[in-house]
PDB file of C-alpha atoms in Angstrom:
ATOM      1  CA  UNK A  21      -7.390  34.908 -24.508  1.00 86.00           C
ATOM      2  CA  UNK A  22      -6.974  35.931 -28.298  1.00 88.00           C
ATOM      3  CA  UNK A  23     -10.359  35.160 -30.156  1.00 90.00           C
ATOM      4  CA  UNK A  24      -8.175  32.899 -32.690  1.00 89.00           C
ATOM      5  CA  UNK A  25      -6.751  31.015 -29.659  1.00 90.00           C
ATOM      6  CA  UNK A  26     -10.496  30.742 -28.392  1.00 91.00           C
ATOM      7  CA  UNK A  27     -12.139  30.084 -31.712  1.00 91.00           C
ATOM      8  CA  UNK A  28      -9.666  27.372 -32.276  1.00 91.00           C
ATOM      9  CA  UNK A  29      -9.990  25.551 -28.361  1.00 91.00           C
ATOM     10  CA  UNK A  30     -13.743  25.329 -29.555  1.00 91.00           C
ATOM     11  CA  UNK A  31     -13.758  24.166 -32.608  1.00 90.00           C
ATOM     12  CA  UNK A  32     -10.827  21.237 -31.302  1.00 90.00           C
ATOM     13  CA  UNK A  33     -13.305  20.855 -27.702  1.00 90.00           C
ATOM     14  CA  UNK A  34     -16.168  19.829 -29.774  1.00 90.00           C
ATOM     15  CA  UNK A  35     -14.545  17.722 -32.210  1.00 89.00           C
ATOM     16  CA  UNK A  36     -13.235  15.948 -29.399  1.00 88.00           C
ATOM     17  CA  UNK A  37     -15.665  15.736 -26.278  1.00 87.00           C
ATOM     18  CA  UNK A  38     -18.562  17.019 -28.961  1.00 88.00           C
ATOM     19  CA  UNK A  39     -20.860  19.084 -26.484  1.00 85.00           C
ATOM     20  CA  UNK A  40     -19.992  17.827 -22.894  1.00 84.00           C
ATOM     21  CA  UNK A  41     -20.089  20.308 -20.783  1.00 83.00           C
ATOM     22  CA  UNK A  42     -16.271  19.682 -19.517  1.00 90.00           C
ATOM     23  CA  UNK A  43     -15.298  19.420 -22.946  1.00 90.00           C
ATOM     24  CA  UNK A  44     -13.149  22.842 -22.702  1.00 91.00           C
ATOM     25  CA  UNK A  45     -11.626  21.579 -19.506  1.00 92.00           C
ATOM     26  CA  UNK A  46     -10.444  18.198 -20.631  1.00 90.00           C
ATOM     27  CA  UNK A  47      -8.744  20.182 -23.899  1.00 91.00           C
ATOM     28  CA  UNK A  48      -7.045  23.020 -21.329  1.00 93.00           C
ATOM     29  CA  UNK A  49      -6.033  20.479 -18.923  1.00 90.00           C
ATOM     30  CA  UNK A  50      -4.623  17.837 -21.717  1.00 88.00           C
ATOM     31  CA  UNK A  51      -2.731  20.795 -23.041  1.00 90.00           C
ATOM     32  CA  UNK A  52      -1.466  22.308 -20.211  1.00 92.00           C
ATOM     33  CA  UNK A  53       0.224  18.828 -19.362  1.00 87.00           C
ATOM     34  CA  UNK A  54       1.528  18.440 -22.647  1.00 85.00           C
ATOM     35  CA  UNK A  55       3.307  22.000 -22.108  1.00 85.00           C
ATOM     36  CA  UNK A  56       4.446  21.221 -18.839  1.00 83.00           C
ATOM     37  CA  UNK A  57       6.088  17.928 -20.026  1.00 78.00           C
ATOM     38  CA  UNK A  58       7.782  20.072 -22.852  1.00 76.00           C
ATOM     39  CA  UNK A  59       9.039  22.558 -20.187  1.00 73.00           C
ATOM     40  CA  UNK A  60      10.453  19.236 -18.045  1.00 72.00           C
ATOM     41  CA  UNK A  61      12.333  18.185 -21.233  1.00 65.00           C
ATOM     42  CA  UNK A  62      13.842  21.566 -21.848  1.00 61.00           C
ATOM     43  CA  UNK A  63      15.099  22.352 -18.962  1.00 56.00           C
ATOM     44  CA  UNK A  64      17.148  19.065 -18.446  1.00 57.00           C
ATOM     45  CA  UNK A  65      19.666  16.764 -19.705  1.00 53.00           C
ATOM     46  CA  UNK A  66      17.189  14.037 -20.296  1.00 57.00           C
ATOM     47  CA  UNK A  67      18.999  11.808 -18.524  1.00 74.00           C
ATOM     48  CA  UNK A  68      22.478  11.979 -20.574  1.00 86.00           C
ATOM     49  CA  UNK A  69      25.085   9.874 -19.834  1.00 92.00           C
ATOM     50  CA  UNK A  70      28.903   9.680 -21.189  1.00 95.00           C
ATOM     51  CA  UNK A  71      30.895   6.668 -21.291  1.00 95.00           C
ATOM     52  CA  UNK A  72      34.668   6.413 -22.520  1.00 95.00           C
ATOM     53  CA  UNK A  73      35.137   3.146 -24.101  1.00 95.00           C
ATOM     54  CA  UNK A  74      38.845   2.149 -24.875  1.00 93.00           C
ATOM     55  CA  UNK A  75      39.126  -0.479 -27.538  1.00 89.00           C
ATOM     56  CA  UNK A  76      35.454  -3.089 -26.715  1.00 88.00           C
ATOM     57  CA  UNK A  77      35.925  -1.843 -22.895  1.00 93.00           C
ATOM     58  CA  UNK A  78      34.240   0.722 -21.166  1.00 95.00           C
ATOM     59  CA  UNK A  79      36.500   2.305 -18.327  1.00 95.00           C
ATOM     60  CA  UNK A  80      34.355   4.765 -17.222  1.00 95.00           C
ATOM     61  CA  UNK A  81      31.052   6.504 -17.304  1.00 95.00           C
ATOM     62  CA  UNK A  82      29.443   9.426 -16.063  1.00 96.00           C
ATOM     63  CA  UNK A  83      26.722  12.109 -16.782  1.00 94.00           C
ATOM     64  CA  UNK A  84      29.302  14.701 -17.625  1.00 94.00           C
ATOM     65  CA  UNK A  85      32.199  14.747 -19.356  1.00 96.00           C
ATOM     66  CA  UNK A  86      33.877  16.599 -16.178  1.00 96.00           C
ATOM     67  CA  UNK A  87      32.343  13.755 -14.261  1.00 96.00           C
ATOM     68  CA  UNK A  88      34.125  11.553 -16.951  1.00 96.00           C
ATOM     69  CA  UNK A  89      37.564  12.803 -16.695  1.00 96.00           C
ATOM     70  CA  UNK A  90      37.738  13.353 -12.726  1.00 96.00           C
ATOM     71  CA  UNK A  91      37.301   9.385 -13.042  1.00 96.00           C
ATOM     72  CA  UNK A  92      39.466   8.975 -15.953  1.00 96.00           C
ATOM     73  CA  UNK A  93      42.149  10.358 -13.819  1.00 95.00           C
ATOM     74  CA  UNK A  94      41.209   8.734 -10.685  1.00 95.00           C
ATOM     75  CA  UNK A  95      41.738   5.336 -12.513  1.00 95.00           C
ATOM     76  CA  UNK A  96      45.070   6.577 -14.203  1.00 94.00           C
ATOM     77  CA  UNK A  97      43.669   6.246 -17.295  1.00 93.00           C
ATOM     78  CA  UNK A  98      45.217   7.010 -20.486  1.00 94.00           C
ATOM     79  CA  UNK A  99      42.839   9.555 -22.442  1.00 94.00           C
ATOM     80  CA  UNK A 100      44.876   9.554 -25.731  1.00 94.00           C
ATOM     81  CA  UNK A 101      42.637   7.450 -27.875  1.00 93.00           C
ATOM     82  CA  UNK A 102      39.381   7.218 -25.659  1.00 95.00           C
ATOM     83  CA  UNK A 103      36.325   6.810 -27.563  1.00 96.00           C
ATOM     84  CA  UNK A 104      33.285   9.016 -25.589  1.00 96.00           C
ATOM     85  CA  UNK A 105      30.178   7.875 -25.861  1.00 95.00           C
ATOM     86  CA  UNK A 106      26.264   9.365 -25.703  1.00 94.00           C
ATOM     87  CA  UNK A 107      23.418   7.926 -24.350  1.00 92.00           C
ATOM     88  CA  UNK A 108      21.904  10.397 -26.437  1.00 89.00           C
ATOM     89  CA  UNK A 109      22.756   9.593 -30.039  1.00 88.00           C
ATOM     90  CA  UNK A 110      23.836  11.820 -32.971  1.00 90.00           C
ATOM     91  CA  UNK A 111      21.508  11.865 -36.186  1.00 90.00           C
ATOM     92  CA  UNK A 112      23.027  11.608 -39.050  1.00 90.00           C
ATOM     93  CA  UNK A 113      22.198  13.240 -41.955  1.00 94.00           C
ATOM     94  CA  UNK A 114      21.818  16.595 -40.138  1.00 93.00           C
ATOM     95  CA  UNK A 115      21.985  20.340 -41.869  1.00 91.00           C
ATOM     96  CA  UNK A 116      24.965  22.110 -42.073  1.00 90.00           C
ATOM     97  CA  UNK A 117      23.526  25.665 -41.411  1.00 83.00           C
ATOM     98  CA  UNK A 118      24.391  28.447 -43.641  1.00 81.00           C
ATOM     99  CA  UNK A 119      27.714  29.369 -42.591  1.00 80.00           C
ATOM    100  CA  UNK A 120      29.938  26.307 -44.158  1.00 78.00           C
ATOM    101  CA  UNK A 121      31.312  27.409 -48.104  1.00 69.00           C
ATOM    102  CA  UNK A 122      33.044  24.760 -49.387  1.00 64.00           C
ATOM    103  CA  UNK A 123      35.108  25.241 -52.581  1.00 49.00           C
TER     104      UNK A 123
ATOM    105  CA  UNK B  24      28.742  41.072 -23.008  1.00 61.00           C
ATOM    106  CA  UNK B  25      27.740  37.465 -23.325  1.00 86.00           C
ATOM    107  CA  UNK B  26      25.522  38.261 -26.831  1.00 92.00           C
ATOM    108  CA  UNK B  27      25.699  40.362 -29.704  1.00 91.00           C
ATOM    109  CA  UNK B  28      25.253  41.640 -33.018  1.00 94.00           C
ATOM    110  CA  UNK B  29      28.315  42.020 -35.608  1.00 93.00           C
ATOM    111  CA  UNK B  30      26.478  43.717 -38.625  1.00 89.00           C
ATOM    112  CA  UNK B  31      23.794  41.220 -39.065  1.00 92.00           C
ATOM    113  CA  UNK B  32      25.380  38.279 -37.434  1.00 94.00           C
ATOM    114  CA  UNK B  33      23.969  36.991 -34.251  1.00 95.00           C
ATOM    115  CA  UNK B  34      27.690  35.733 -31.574  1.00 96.00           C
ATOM    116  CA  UNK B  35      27.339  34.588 -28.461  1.00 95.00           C
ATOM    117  CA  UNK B  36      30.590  34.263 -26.290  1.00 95.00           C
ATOM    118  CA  UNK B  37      31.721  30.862 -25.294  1.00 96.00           C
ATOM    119  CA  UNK B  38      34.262  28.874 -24.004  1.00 97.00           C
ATOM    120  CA  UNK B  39      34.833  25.363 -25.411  1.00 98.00           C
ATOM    121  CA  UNK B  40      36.733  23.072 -22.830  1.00 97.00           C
ATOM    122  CA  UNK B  41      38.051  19.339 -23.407  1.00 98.00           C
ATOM    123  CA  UNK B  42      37.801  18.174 -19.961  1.00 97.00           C
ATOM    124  CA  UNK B  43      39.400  14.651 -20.843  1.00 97.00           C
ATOM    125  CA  UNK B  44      42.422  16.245 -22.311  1.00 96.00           C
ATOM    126  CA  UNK B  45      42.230  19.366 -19.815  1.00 96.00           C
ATOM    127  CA  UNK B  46      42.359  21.632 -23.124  1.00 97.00           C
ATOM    128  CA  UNK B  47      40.003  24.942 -23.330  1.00 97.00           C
ATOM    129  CA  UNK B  48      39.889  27.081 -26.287  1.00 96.00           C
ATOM    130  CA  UNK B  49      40.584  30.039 -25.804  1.00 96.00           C
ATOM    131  CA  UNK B  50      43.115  29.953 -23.228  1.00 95.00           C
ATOM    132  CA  UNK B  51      41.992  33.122 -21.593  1.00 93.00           C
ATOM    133  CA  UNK B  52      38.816  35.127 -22.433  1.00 92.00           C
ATOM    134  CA  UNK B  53      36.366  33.777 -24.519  1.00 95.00           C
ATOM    135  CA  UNK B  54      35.588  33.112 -28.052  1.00 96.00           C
ATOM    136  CA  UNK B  55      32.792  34.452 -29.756  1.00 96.00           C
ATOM    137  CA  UNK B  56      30.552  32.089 -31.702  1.00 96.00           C
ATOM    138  CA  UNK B  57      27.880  32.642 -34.608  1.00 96.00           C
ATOM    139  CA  UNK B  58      24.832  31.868 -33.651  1.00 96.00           C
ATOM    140  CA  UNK B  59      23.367  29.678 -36.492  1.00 95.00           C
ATOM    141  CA  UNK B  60      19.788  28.184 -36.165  1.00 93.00           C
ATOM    142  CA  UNK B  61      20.331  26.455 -39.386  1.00 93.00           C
ATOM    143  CA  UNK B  62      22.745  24.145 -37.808  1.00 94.00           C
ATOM    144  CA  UNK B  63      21.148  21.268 -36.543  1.00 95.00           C
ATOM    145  CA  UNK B  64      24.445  20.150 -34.262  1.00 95.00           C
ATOM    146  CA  UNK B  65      25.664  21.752 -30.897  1.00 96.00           C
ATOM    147  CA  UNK B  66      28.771  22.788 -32.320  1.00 97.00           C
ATOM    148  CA  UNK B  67      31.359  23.238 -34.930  1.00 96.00           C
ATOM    149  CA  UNK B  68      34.877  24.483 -34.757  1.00 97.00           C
ATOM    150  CA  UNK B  69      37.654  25.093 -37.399  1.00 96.00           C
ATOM    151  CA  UNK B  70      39.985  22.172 -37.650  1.00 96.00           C
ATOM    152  CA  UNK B  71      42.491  24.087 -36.017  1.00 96.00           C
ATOM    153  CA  UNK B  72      40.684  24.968 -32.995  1.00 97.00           C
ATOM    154  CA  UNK B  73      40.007  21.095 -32.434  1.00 97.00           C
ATOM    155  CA  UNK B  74      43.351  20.357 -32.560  1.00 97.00           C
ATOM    156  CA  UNK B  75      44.440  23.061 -30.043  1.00 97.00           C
ATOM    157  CA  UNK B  76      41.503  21.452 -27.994  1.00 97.00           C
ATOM    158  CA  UNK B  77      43.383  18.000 -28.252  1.00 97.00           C
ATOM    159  CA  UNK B  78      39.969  16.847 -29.560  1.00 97.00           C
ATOM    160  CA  UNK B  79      41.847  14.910 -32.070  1.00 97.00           C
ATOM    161  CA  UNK B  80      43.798  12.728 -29.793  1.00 97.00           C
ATOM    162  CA  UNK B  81      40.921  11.252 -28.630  1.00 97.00           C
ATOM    163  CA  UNK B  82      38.380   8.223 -31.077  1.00 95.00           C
ATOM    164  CA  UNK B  83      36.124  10.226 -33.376  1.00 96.00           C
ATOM    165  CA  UNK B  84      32.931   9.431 -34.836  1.00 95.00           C
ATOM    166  CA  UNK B  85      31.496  10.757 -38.345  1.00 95.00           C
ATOM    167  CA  UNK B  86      28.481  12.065 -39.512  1.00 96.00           C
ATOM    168  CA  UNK B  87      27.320  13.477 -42.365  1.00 95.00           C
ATOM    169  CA  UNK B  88      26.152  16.677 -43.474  1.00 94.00           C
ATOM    170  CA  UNK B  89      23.986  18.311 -45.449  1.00 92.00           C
ATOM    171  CA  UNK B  90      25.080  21.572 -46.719  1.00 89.00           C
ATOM    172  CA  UNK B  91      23.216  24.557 -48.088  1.00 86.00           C
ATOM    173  CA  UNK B  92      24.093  23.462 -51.542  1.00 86.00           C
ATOM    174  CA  UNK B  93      22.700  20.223 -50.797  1.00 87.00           C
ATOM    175  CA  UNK B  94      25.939  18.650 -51.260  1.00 89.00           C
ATOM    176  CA  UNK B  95      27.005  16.189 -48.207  1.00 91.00           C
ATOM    177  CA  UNK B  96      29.910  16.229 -46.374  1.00 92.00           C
ATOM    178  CA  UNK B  97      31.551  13.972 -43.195  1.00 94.00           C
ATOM    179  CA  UNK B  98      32.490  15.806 -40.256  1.00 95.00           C
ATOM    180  CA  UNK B  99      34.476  14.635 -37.380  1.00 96.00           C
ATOM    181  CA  UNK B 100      33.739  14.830 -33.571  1.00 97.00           C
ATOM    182  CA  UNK B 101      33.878  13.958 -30.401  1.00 97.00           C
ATOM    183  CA  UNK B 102      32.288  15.557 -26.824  1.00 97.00           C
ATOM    184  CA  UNK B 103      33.390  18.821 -25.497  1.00 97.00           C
ATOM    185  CA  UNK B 104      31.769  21.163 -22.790  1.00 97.00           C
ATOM    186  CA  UNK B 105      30.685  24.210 -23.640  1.00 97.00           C
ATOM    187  CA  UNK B 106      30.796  27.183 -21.089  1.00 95.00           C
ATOM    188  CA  UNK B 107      28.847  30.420 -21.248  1.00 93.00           C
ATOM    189  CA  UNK B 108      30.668  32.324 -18.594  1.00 89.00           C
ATOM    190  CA  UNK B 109      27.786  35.142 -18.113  1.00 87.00           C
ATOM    191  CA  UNK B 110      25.387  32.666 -17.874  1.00 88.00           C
ATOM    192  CA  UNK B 111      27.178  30.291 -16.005  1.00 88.00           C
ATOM    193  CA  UNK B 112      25.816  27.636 -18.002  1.00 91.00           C
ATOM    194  CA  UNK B 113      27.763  24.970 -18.999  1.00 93.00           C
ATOM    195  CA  UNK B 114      27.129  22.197 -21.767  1.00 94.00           C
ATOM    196  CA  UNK B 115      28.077  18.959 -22.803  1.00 96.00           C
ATOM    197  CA  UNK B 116      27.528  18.365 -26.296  1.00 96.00           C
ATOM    198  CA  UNK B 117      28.886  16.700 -29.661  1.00 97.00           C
ATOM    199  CA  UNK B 118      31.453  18.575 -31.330  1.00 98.00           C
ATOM    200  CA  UNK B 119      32.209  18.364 -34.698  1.00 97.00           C
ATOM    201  CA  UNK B 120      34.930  19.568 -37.769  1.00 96.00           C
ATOM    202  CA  UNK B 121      35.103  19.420 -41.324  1.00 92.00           C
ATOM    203  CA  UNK B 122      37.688  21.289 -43.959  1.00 89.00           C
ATOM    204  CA  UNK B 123      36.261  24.329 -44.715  1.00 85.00           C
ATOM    205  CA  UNK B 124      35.124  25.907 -41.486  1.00 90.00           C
ATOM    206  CA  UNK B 125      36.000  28.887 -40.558  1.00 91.00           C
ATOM    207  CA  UNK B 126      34.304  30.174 -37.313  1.00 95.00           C
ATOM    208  CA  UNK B 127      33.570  28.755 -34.441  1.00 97.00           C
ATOM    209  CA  UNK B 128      29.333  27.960 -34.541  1.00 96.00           C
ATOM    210  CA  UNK B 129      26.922  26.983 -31.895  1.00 97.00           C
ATOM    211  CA  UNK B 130      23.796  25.053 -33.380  1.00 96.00           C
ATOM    212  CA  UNK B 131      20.129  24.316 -32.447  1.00 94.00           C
ATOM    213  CA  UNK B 132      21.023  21.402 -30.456  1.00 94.00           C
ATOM    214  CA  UNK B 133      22.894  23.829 -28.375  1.00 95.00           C
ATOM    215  CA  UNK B 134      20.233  26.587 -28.459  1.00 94.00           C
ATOM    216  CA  UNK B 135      17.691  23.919 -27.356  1.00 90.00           C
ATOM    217  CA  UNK B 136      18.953  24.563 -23.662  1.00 89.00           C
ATOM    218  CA  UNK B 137      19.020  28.182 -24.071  1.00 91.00           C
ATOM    219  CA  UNK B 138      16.646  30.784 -24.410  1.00 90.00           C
ATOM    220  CA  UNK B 139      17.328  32.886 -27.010  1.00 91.00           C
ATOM    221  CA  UNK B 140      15.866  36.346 -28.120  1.00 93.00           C
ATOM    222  CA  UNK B 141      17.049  37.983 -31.170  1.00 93.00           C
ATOM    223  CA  UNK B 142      15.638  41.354 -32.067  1.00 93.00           C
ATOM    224  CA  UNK B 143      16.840  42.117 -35.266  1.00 93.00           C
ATOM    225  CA  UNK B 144      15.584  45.898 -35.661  1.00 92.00           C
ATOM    226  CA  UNK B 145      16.973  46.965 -32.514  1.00 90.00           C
ATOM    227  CA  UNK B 146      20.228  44.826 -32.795  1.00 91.00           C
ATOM    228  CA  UNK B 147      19.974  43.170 -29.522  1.00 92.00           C
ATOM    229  CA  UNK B 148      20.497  39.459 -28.575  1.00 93.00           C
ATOM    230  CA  UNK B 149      19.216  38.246 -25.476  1.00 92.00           C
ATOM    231  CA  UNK B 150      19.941  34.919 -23.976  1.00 91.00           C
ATOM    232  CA  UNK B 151      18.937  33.269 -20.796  1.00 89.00           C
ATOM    233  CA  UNK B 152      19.785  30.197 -19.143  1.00 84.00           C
ATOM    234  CA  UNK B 153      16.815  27.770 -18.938  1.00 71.00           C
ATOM    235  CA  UNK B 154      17.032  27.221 -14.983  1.00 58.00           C
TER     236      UNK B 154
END
């Protein structure tokens, strides 16, 4: 382990469990989960679901947009004009990035 | 070659599909995207790409962005799938427009599911797929 790394684990150990002798093992352990849950959330949708909503009505949801349209067409649905919806929602303001020039 | 340098600027090849209007951009081959960490969305396309993707026909939301000048602006956009043929990875994700844009550019939230390396002295990209 790099001695910064180490130092650091210490120095948050003791704060934490002061000088309990499983003090290093309750920080390891509560970060290790803490990574693990990150990894869990990375690698999948979280759960994201689509709906197409025409007018107040939803007529069909899914959790992909392929998913979407095979029942879209199923249902002889019209797509012209769908509204598709996200469970996960977009945040507004968001940055632009650096590639966007605008007269 | 899924990834690459063009001078300084990071593409990564994509296709973009509109499975509820059974449109995908390009037709054949792929397109190749800049890679730009500084956009917070998953992607953004010229206007005239979204139209050729039918993305237009369907109910659009706004939002607003910020832009490097720190001027806002109001995009347009709806949900496309995104497909990274040498990955086989494919994405669903909010697509968006606004006058102005030129290129075709994948953003963070689109990055979030990747993982991306970019070695800038040796001029190589590389990006794997999560799982």
């Amino acid at each position: 382990m790099d001695d910064e790394v180490e130092e650091k684990l210490r120095e948050v150990a003791t704060h934490l469990y002061g000088s309990r002798k499983s003090a290093l093992s309750n920080v390891i352990e509560s970060a290790l989960k803490n990574f693990f849950t990150l990894l869990d959330k990375a690698g999948s949708s979280g759960g994201v679901s689509f709906k197409a909503v025409k007018g107040d009505t939803v007529v069909a949801e899914a959790d992909t947009l392929d998913g979407l349209a095979a029942i879209l067409k199923e249902k002889g649905v019209e797509p012209r004009g769908l509204r598709i919806v996200s469970s996960k929602p977009i945040s507004s303001p968001a940055h632009a990035g650096y590639r966007i020039i605008r007269a | 070659m899924a990834s690459y340098f063009l001078n300084l600027t990071p593409l990564l090849e994509i296709v973009i599909r509109n499975p509820i209007m059974d449109r995908t951009f390009p037709v054949d081959g792929r397109v190749a995207a800049v890679i730009d960490t500084g956009f917070e969305g998953f992607l953004l396309v010229p206007e005239d790409v979204f139209e050729k993707l039918s993305l237009n026909q369907l109910g659009l939301d706004r939002r607003e962005l910020i832009l490097p000048n720190g001027q806002r602006a109001y995009s347009s956009g709806t949900y496309c799938e995104v497909v990274t043929p040498d990955l086989g990875v494919r994405l669903d994700g909010f697509v968006e427009t606004l006058e102005g844009v030129g290129e075709v550019v994948v953003g963070a939230d689109l990055l979030q599911n990747l993982r991306l390396t970019l070695d800038y002295c040796l001029r190589i990209i590389e990006v794997e797929a999560w799982r």
